[in-house]
N, CA and C atoms as an extended XYZ file, in Angstrom:
417
Properties=species:S:1:pos:R:3:atomname:S:1:resname:S:1:resid:I:1 pbc="F F F"
N        37.116       10.064       23.716 N   UNK     1
C        35.585       10.891       24.733 CA  UNK     1
C        35.839       12.292       24.397 C   UNK     1
N        34.563       12.526       23.978 N   UNK     2
C        34.323       13.969       23.839 CA  UNK     2
C        33.529       14.648       24.959 C   UNK     2
N        34.180       15.550       25.603 N   UNK     3
C        33.701       16.528       26.390 CA  UNK     3
C        32.786       17.573       25.962 C   UNK     3
N        31.657       17.244       26.354 N   UNK     4
C        30.824       18.676       25.909 CA  UNK     4
C        30.890       19.498       27.370 C   UNK     4
N        31.478       20.474       27.165 N   UNK     5
C        31.666       21.385       28.558 CA  UNK     5
C        30.604       22.041       28.768 C   UNK     5
N        29.446       22.453       27.843 N   UNK     6
C        28.257       23.046       28.351 CA  UNK     6
C        27.382       22.030       29.372 C   UNK     6
N        27.453       20.897       29.197 N   UNK     7
C        26.547       19.914       29.926 CA  UNK     7
C        27.582       19.334       31.030 C   UNK     7
N        28.876       19.569       31.056 N   UNK     8
C        29.993       18.630       31.621 CA  UNK     8
C        29.623       17.314       31.676 C   UNK     8
N        29.624       16.640       30.393 N   UNK     9
C        29.378       15.239       30.182 CA  UNK     9
C        30.245       14.691       29.473 C   UNK     9
N        30.486       13.491       29.451 N   UNK    10
C        31.612       12.467       28.592 CA  UNK    10
C        30.655       11.813       27.713 C   UNK    10
N        31.003       11.521       26.486 N   UNK    11
C        30.034       10.306       25.863 CA  UNK    11
C        31.622        9.818       25.184 C   UNK    11
N        31.326        8.180       25.214 N   UNK    12
C        32.111        7.412       24.625 CA  UNK    12
C        31.920        7.466       23.320 C   UNK    12
N        32.939        7.906       22.235 N   UNK    13
C        32.448        7.776       20.962 CA  UNK    13
C        33.515        6.423       20.544 C   UNK    13
N        34.194        6.233       21.066 N   UNK    14
C        35.112        4.957       20.674 CA  UNK    14
C        34.695        3.775       20.082 C   UNK    14
N        34.846        3.278       19.006 N   UNK    15
C        34.221        2.124       18.482 CA  UNK    15
C        35.614        1.201       17.993 C   UNK    15
N        35.613       -0.122       18.967 N   UNK    16
C        36.778       -0.922       18.972 CA  UNK    16
C        37.119       -1.235       17.308 C   UNK    16
N        36.148       -1.605       16.721 N   UNK    17
C        36.102       -2.429       15.338 CA  UNK    17
C        36.788       -1.285       14.361 C   UNK    17
N        36.031       -0.283       14.393 N   UNK    18
C        36.589        0.726       13.488 CA  UNK    18
C        38.418        1.254       13.799 C   UNK    18
N        38.355        1.387       14.901 N   UNK    19
C        39.729        1.797       15.380 CA  UNK    19
C        40.711        0.725       15.049 C   UNK    19
N        40.194       -0.682       15.131 N   UNK    20
C        41.385       -1.905       14.843 CA  UNK    20
C        41.436       -1.623       13.140 C   UNK    20
N        40.766       -1.470       12.621 N   UNK    21
C        40.583       -1.174       11.109 CA  UNK    21
C        41.495       -0.155       10.726 C   UNK    21
N        41.618        1.040       11.275 N   UNK    22
C        42.162        2.203       11.186 CA  UNK    22
C        43.814        1.913       11.741 C   UNK    22
N        43.915        1.225       12.439 N   UNK    23
C        45.371        0.870       13.024 CA  UNK    23
C        46.286        0.101       12.208 C   UNK    23
N        45.698       -0.814       11.367 N   UNK    24
C        46.394       -1.325       10.517 CA  UNK    24
C        46.654       -0.596        9.092 C   UNK    24
N        45.960        0.545        9.072 N   UNK    25
C        46.270        1.425        7.603 CA  UNK    25
C        47.166        2.469        8.107 C   UNK    25
N        47.373        3.046        8.973 N   UNK    26
C        48.650        3.624        9.381 CA  UNK    26
C        48.995        3.621       10.942 C   UNK    26
N        50.338        3.672       10.850 N   UNK    27
C        51.111        3.498       12.462 CA  UNK    27
C        50.719        4.400       13.512 C   UNK    27
N        50.398        5.874       12.838 N   UNK    28
C        50.244        6.654       13.896 CA  UNK    28
C        48.877        6.915       14.297 C   UNK    28
N        48.158        5.890       14.563 N   UNK    29
C        46.783        5.917       14.811 CA  UNK    29
C        46.647        5.913       16.458 C   UNK    29
N        45.929        6.797       17.088 N   UNK    30
C        45.853        6.917       18.537 CA  UNK    30
C        44.585        6.141       18.655 C   UNK    30
N        44.524        5.296       20.042 N   UNK    31
C        43.151        4.357       20.165 CA  UNK    31
C        42.528        5.329       21.740 C   UNK    31
N        43.176        6.197       22.086 N   UNK    32
C        42.761        7.104       23.375 CA  UNK    32
C        42.864        8.324       23.306 C   UNK    32
N        42.315        9.148       23.864 N   UNK    33
C        42.542       10.770       24.026 CA  UNK    33
C        41.090       11.362       24.136 C   UNK    33
N        41.579       12.686       24.435 N   UNK    34
C        40.289       13.608       24.556 CA  UNK    34
C        40.347       14.628       23.966 C   UNK    34
N        39.471       15.224       23.254 N   UNK    35
C        39.295       16.124       22.609 CA  UNK    35
C        38.317       17.373       23.141 C   UNK    35
N        38.697       18.763       22.798 N   UNK    36
C        37.677       19.695       23.160 CA  UNK    36
C        37.346       20.566       21.633 C   UNK    36
N        36.240       20.573       21.414 N   UNK    37
C        35.769       21.441       20.230 CA  UNK    37
C        35.490       23.067       20.537 C   UNK    37
N        36.284       23.652       19.857 N   UNK    38
C        35.966       25.150       20.215 CA  UNK    38
C        35.083       25.784       18.831 C   UNK    38
N        34.692       26.859       19.104 N   UNK    39
C        34.118       27.562       17.921 CA  UNK    39
C        34.913       28.250       16.905 C   UNK    39
N        34.846       27.908       15.982 N   UNK    40
C        35.660       28.398       15.141 CA  UNK    40
C        35.050       29.114       13.760 C   UNK    40
N        35.920       29.291       12.476 N   UNK    41
C        37.381       29.057       12.579 CA  UNK    41
C        38.175       30.146       13.461 C   UNK    41
N        39.023       29.675       14.366 N   UNK    42
C        40.098       30.791       14.906 CA  UNK    42
C        40.993       29.714       15.526 C   UNK    42
N        42.121       30.260       16.072 N   UNK    43
C        43.064       29.568       17.015 CA  UNK    43
C        42.646       29.806       18.324 C   UNK    43
N        43.033       28.790       19.315 N   UNK    44
C        42.975       28.867       20.620 CA  UNK    44
C        44.006       30.086       21.182 C   UNK    44
N        44.039       30.990       21.995 N   UNK    45
C        44.847       31.819       22.553 CA  UNK    45
C        45.698       30.713       23.431 C   UNK    45
N        46.923       30.961       23.802 N   UNK    46
C        47.728       30.276       24.514 CA  UNK    46
C        46.931       30.262       26.048 C   UNK    46
N        46.710       30.815       26.381 N   UNK    47
C        45.644       30.964       27.773 CA  UNK    47
C        44.660       29.823       27.679 C   UNK    47
N        44.022       29.922       26.392 N   UNK    48
C        43.001       28.641       26.600 CA  UNK    48
C        43.825       27.181       26.493 C   UNK    48
N        44.727       27.356       25.518 N   UNK    49
C        45.551       25.950       25.403 CA  UNK    49
C        45.932       25.089       26.717 C   UNK    49
N        46.290       26.159       27.342 N   UNK    50
C        47.133       25.539       28.727 CA  UNK    50
C        46.204       25.352       29.773 C   UNK    50
N        44.797       25.782       29.554 N   UNK    51
C        43.682       25.293       30.305 CA  UNK    51
C        43.417       24.077       29.679 C   UNK    51
N        43.102       24.012       28.470 N   UNK    52
C        42.589       22.609       27.976 CA  UNK    52
C        43.668       21.624       28.549 C   UNK    52
N        45.026       21.760       28.391 N   UNK    53
C        45.974       20.970       28.602 CA  UNK    53
C        45.935       20.430       30.019 C   UNK    53
N        45.619       21.419       30.975 N   UNK    54
C        45.688       21.351       32.382 CA  UNK    54
C        44.172       20.487       32.814 C   UNK    54
N        43.451       20.551       31.767 N   UNK    55
C        42.068       19.644       32.326 CA  UNK    55
C        42.306       18.285       31.627 C   UNK    55
N        43.649       17.929       31.079 N   UNK    56
C        43.791       16.488       30.443 CA  UNK    56
C        43.442       16.426       29.222 C   UNK    56
N        43.055       17.440       28.566 N   UNK    57
C        42.828       17.169       26.926 CA  UNK    57
C        44.045       16.962       26.004 C   UNK    57
N        43.755       16.180       25.001 N   UNK    58
C        44.968       15.627       24.084 CA  UNK    58
C        44.643       16.902       22.963 C   UNK    58
N        43.654       17.030       22.261 N   UNK    59
C        43.809       18.110       21.265 CA  UNK    59
C        42.839       18.882       21.177 C   UNK    59
N        42.951       20.122       20.438 N   UNK    60
C        41.921       21.106       20.443 CA  UNK    60
C        41.680       21.222       18.831 C   UNK    60
N        40.273       21.001       18.583 N   UNK    61
C        39.796       21.156       17.366 CA  UNK    61
C        38.624       21.952       16.925 C   UNK    61
N        38.248       22.130       15.802 N   UNK    62
C        36.632       22.812       15.416 CA  UNK    62
C        35.775       21.979       14.830 C   UNK    62
N        35.896       20.590       14.534 N   UNK    63
C        35.358       20.122       13.753 CA  UNK    63
C        34.453       18.738       14.058 C   UNK    63
N        34.693       18.164       15.460 N   UNK    64
C        34.233       17.042       15.651 CA  UNK    64
C        32.536       17.187       16.029 C   UNK    64
N        32.174       18.510       16.619 N   UNK    65
C        30.557       18.196       16.887 CA  UNK    65
C        30.096       19.381       16.017 C   UNK    65
N        28.879       18.966       15.393 N   UNK    66
C        28.121       17.982       15.796 CA  UNK    66
C        28.152       16.678       15.197 C   UNK    66
N        28.774       16.538       14.228 N   UNK    67
C        29.191       15.326       13.597 CA  UNK    67
C        29.128       13.921       14.492 C   UNK    67
N        30.051       13.924       15.612 N   UNK    68
C        30.458       12.928       16.350 CA  UNK    68
C        29.315       12.263       16.967 C   UNK    68
N        28.237       13.697       17.493 N   UNK    69
C        27.233       13.197       18.237 CA  UNK    69
C        26.089       13.086       17.508 C   UNK    69
N        25.631       13.487       16.232 N   UNK    70
C        24.677       12.720       15.313 CA  UNK    70
C        25.332       11.452       14.664 C   UNK    70
N        26.516       11.122       14.543 N   UNK    71
C        26.840        9.765       14.350 CA  UNK    71
C        26.465        8.657       15.188 C   UNK    71
N        26.781        9.131       16.239 N   UNK    72
C        26.458        8.059       17.872 CA  UNK    72
C        24.900        8.140       17.994 C   UNK    72
N        23.905        9.117       17.726 N   UNK    73
C        22.677        9.146       17.774 CA  UNK    73
C        22.089        7.976       16.799 C   UNK    73
N        22.487        8.159       15.473 N   UNK    74
C        22.253        7.477       14.315 CA  UNK    74
C        22.841        6.052       14.316 C   UNK    74
N        23.662        5.590       15.626 N   UNK    75
C        23.982        4.389       15.397 CA  UNK    75
C        25.198        4.295       14.674 C   UNK    75
N        25.538        5.038       14.202 N   UNK    76
C        26.997        4.769       13.028 CA  UNK    76
C        28.387        4.976       13.924 C   UNK    76
N        29.428        4.170       13.335 N   UNK    77
C        30.386        4.333       13.916 CA  UNK    77
C        31.346        5.341       13.395 C   UNK    77
N        32.003        5.775       14.361 N   UNK    78
C        32.707        7.369       13.758 CA  UNK    78
C        34.425        7.350       13.957 C   UNK    78
N        34.883        7.674       12.995 N   UNK    79
C        36.318        7.578       13.015 CA  UNK    79
C        36.912        9.297       12.505 C   UNK    79
N        37.586        9.735       13.147 N   UNK    80
C        38.048       11.052       12.781 CA  UNK    80
C        39.796       10.991       12.248 C   UNK    80
N        39.798       11.705       11.110 N   UNK    81
C        40.874       11.771       10.679 CA  UNK    81
C        41.789       13.288       10.876 C   UNK    81
N        42.562       13.189       11.956 N   UNK    82
C        43.010       14.497       12.582 CA  UNK    82
C        44.602       14.880       12.207 C   UNK    82
N        44.514       15.906       11.515 N   UNK    83
C        46.335       16.422       11.041 CA  UNK    83
C        46.567       17.522       12.050 C   UNK    83
N        47.522       16.784       12.847 N   UNK    84
C        48.296       17.815       14.042 CA  UNK    84
C        48.793       19.076       13.502 C   UNK    84
N        48.767       20.126       13.433 N   UNK    85
C        49.258       21.366       12.767 CA  UNK    85
C        50.444       21.758       13.472 C   UNK    85
N        50.166       21.999       14.996 N   UNK    86
C        51.160       22.688       15.433 CA  UNK    86
C        50.934       22.083       17.138 C   UNK    86
N        51.768       22.681       17.905 N   UNK    87
C        52.056       22.188       19.136 CA  UNK    87
C        52.439       23.542       19.978 C   UNK    87
N        51.939       24.689       19.685 N   UNK    88
C        52.285       25.708       20.512 CA  UNK    88
C        51.750       25.997       21.641 C   UNK    88
N        50.628       25.298       21.973 N   UNK    89
C        50.213       25.266       23.148 CA  UNK    89
C        50.872       24.324       24.083 C   UNK    89
N        51.255       23.679       23.700 N   UNK    90
C        52.173       22.290       24.836 CA  UNK    90
C        53.515       22.810       24.886 C   UNK    90
N        54.291       23.558       24.073 N   UNK    91
C        55.668       23.754       23.993 CA  UNK    91
C        55.796       25.380       24.193 C   UNK    91
N        56.301       25.784       25.308 N   UNK    92
C        56.561       27.469       25.591 CA  UNK    92
C        57.533       27.948       24.310 C   UNK    92
N        58.548       27.296       23.754 N   UNK    93
C        59.201       27.303       23.113 CA  UNK    93
C        58.711       27.267       21.407 C   UNK    93
N        57.762       26.702       21.613 N   UNK    94
C        57.372       26.706       19.677 CA  UNK    94
C        56.843       28.172       19.516 C   UNK    94
N        56.762       28.388       18.304 N   UNK    95
C        56.042       29.475       17.557 CA  UNK    95
C        54.507       29.603       17.983 C   UNK    95
N        53.905       30.798       17.911 N   UNK    96
C        52.437       30.660       17.935 CA  UNK    96
C        51.909       30.393       16.396 C   UNK    96
N        50.915       29.523       16.381 N   UNK    97
C        50.271       28.917       15.330 CA  UNK    97
C        49.826       30.205       14.338 C   UNK    97
N        50.222       29.977       13.328 N   UNK    98
C        49.367       31.155       12.119 CA  UNK    98
C        48.906       30.235       10.978 C   UNK    98
N        48.267       30.794       10.006 N   UNK    99
C        47.488       30.410        8.892 CA  UNK    99
C        48.565       29.618        7.913 C   UNK    99
N        49.599       30.211        7.945 N   UNK   100
C        50.645       29.503        7.029 CA  UNK   100
C        51.371       28.260        7.452 C   UNK   100
N        51.306       28.193        8.596 N   UNK   101
C        52.054       27.053        9.209 CA  UNK   101
C        51.032       25.805        9.036 C   UNK   101
N        49.810       26.168        9.145 N   UNK   102
C        48.630       25.197        9.196 CA  UNK   102
C        48.516       24.559        7.882 C   UNK   102
N        48.556       25.810        7.071 N   UNK   103
C        48.470       25.158        5.277 CA  UNK   103
C        49.842       24.182        4.875 C   UNK   103
N        50.905       24.637        5.676 N   UNK   104
C        51.887       23.724        4.913 CA  UNK   104
C        52.212       22.666        5.836 C   UNK   104
N        51.590       22.444        6.882 N   UNK   105
C        51.416       20.961        7.749 CA  UNK   105
C        50.363       20.142        6.870 C   UNK   105
N        49.258       20.970        6.480 N   UNK   106
C        48.161       20.019        5.719 CA  UNK   106
C        49.188       19.719        4.255 C   UNK   106
N        49.406       20.311        3.890 N   UNK   107
C        50.346       20.397        2.315 CA  UNK   107
C        51.089       18.966        2.525 C   UNK   107
N        52.051       18.863        3.805 N   UNK   108
C        52.704       17.805        3.918 CA  UNK   108
C        52.084       16.569        4.249 C   UNK   108
N        50.905       16.880        4.813 N   UNK   109
C        50.172       15.371        5.382 CA  UNK   109
C        49.276       14.741        4.666 C   UNK   109
N        48.657       15.680        3.296 N   UNK   110
C        47.781       15.207        2.401 CA  UNK   110
C        47.863       13.750        1.590 C   UNK   110
N        48.948       13.552        1.492 N   UNK   111
C        49.726       12.146        0.853 CA  UNK   111
C        48.985       11.032        1.774 C   UNK   111
N        49.664       11.294        3.124 N   UNK   112
C        48.917       10.130        3.896 CA  UNK   112
C        47.587       10.025        4.270 C   UNK   112
N        46.885       11.256        4.187 N   UNK   113
C        45.480       11.302        4.481 CA  UNK   113
C        44.672       10.303        3.163 C   UNK   113
N        45.171       10.634        2.076 N   UNK   114
C        44.576       10.217        0.732 CA  UNK   114
C        44.714        8.640        0.967 C   UNK   114
N        46.143        8.253        1.184 N   UNK   115
C        46.035        6.484        1.577 CA  UNK   115
C        45.403        5.987        2.616 C   UNK   115
N        45.143        6.806        3.693 N   UNK   116
C        44.324        6.504        4.713 CA  UNK   116
C        42.989        6.122        3.986 C   UNK   116
N        42.433        7.174        3.614 N   UNK   117
C        40.994        7.352        3.251 CA  UNK   117
C        40.833        6.086        1.880 C   UNK   117
N        41.700        5.890        1.156 N   UNK   118
C        41.891        4.924        0.064 CA  UNK   118
C        41.554        3.584        0.576 C   UNK   118
N        42.592        3.422        1.681 N   UNK   119
C        42.359        1.825        2.394 CA  UNK   119
C        40.984        2.083        3.241 C   UNK   119
N        40.818        2.836        4.085 N   UNK   120
C        39.416        2.785        5.107 CA  UNK   120
C        38.424        2.686        4.089 C   UNK   120
N        38.257        2.975        2.989 N   UNK   121
C        36.896        2.817        1.947 CA  UNK   121
C        36.807        1.281        1.682 C   UNK   121
N        37.958        0.757        1.458 N   UNK   122
C        38.044       -0.471        1.128 CA  UNK   122
C        37.600       -1.699        2.044 C   UNK   122
N        38.186       -1.115        3.174 N   UNK   123
C        37.860       -1.830        4.325 CA  UNK   123
C        36.384       -1.743        4.991 C   UNK   123
N        36.247       -0.444        5.026 N   UNK   124
C        34.701       -0.353        5.229 CA  UNK   124
C        33.523       -0.875        4.409 C   UNK   124
N        33.673       -1.165        3.152 N   UNK   125
C        32.950       -1.711        2.137 CA  UNK   125
C        33.151       -3.166        2.281 C   UNK   125
N        33.954       -3.585        2.568 N   UNK   126
C        34.015       -5.313        2.600 CA  UNK   126
C        33.468       -5.833        4.136 C   UNK   126
N        32.942       -4.788        5.048 N   UNK   127
C        32.216       -5.444        6.213 CA  UNK   127
C        30.811       -5.210        6.309 C   UNK   127
N        30.215       -6.297        6.513 N   UNK   128
C        28.638       -6.159        6.801 CA  UNK   128
C        28.169       -5.331        8.326 C   UNK   128
N        27.911       -3.852        8.216 N   UNK   129
C        28.064       -3.218        9.438 CA  UNK   129
C        26.389       -2.996        9.950 C   UNK   129
N        25.607       -3.938        9.542 N   UNK   130
C        24.072       -4.109       10.444 CA  UNK   130
C        24.280       -4.334       11.865 C   UNK   130
N        24.658       -5.483       12.078 N   UNK   131
C        24.996       -5.803       13.671 CA  UNK   131
C        25.467       -4.481       14.461 C   UNK   131
N        26.517       -3.932       13.906 N   UNK   132
C        27.299       -2.756       14.687 CA  UNK   132
C        26.345       -1.887       14.927 C   UNK   132
N        25.612       -1.572       13.729 N   UNK   133
C        24.725       -0.241       13.685 CA  UNK   133
C        23.615       -0.283       14.729 C   UNK   133
N        23.120       -1.563       14.895 N   UNK   134
C        22.315       -1.778       15.624 CA  UNK   134
C        22.708       -1.629       17.175 C   UNK   134
N        23.886       -2.451       17.425 N   UNK   135
C        24.509       -2.535       18.711 CA  UNK   135
C        24.795       -0.680       19.010 C   UNK   135
N        25.339        0.000       18.190 N   UNK   136
C        25.912        1.327       18.512 CA  UNK   136
C        24.445        1.878       19.046 C   UNK   136
N        23.192        1.696       18.462 N   UNK   137
C        22.146        2.670       18.988 CA  UNK   137
C        21.988        2.651       20.376 C   UNK   137
N        22.456        3.727       21.111 N   UNK   138
C        21.906        3.956       22.671 CA  UNK   138
C        21.246        4.616       23.003 C   UNK   138
N        20.681        5.733       21.955 N   UNK   139
C        19.698        6.894       22.250 CA  UNK   139
C        18.480        6.310       22.118 C   UNK   139
């Protein structure tokens, strides 16, 4: 679910067919969760992070909007690959996030992201998405 705080509205952006394909690519695929998108580029303050956690949100990011909303309006299935770079907002004993920490985590994760993308492109190309796109058009 994507929560658009300004409108206090939830939009279901989950697509079972896309998620099932993703799950077979990598074992660390999460099929549920809530994200908040903040203006960036910047890191959340600890206070903001604790507020987001208290709201029941699972991840904080800067990149799902407007892409996810535009994809949904176009009837396109959408999947996001997120690299978790830090847990400083969930764990009081964690060091506060900095750019160097984020870049190091990206460096460690990029091999897995490449593998996921290569397999995903092959799986996506093997499907006829015509009916799915028509069914997705809800606006």
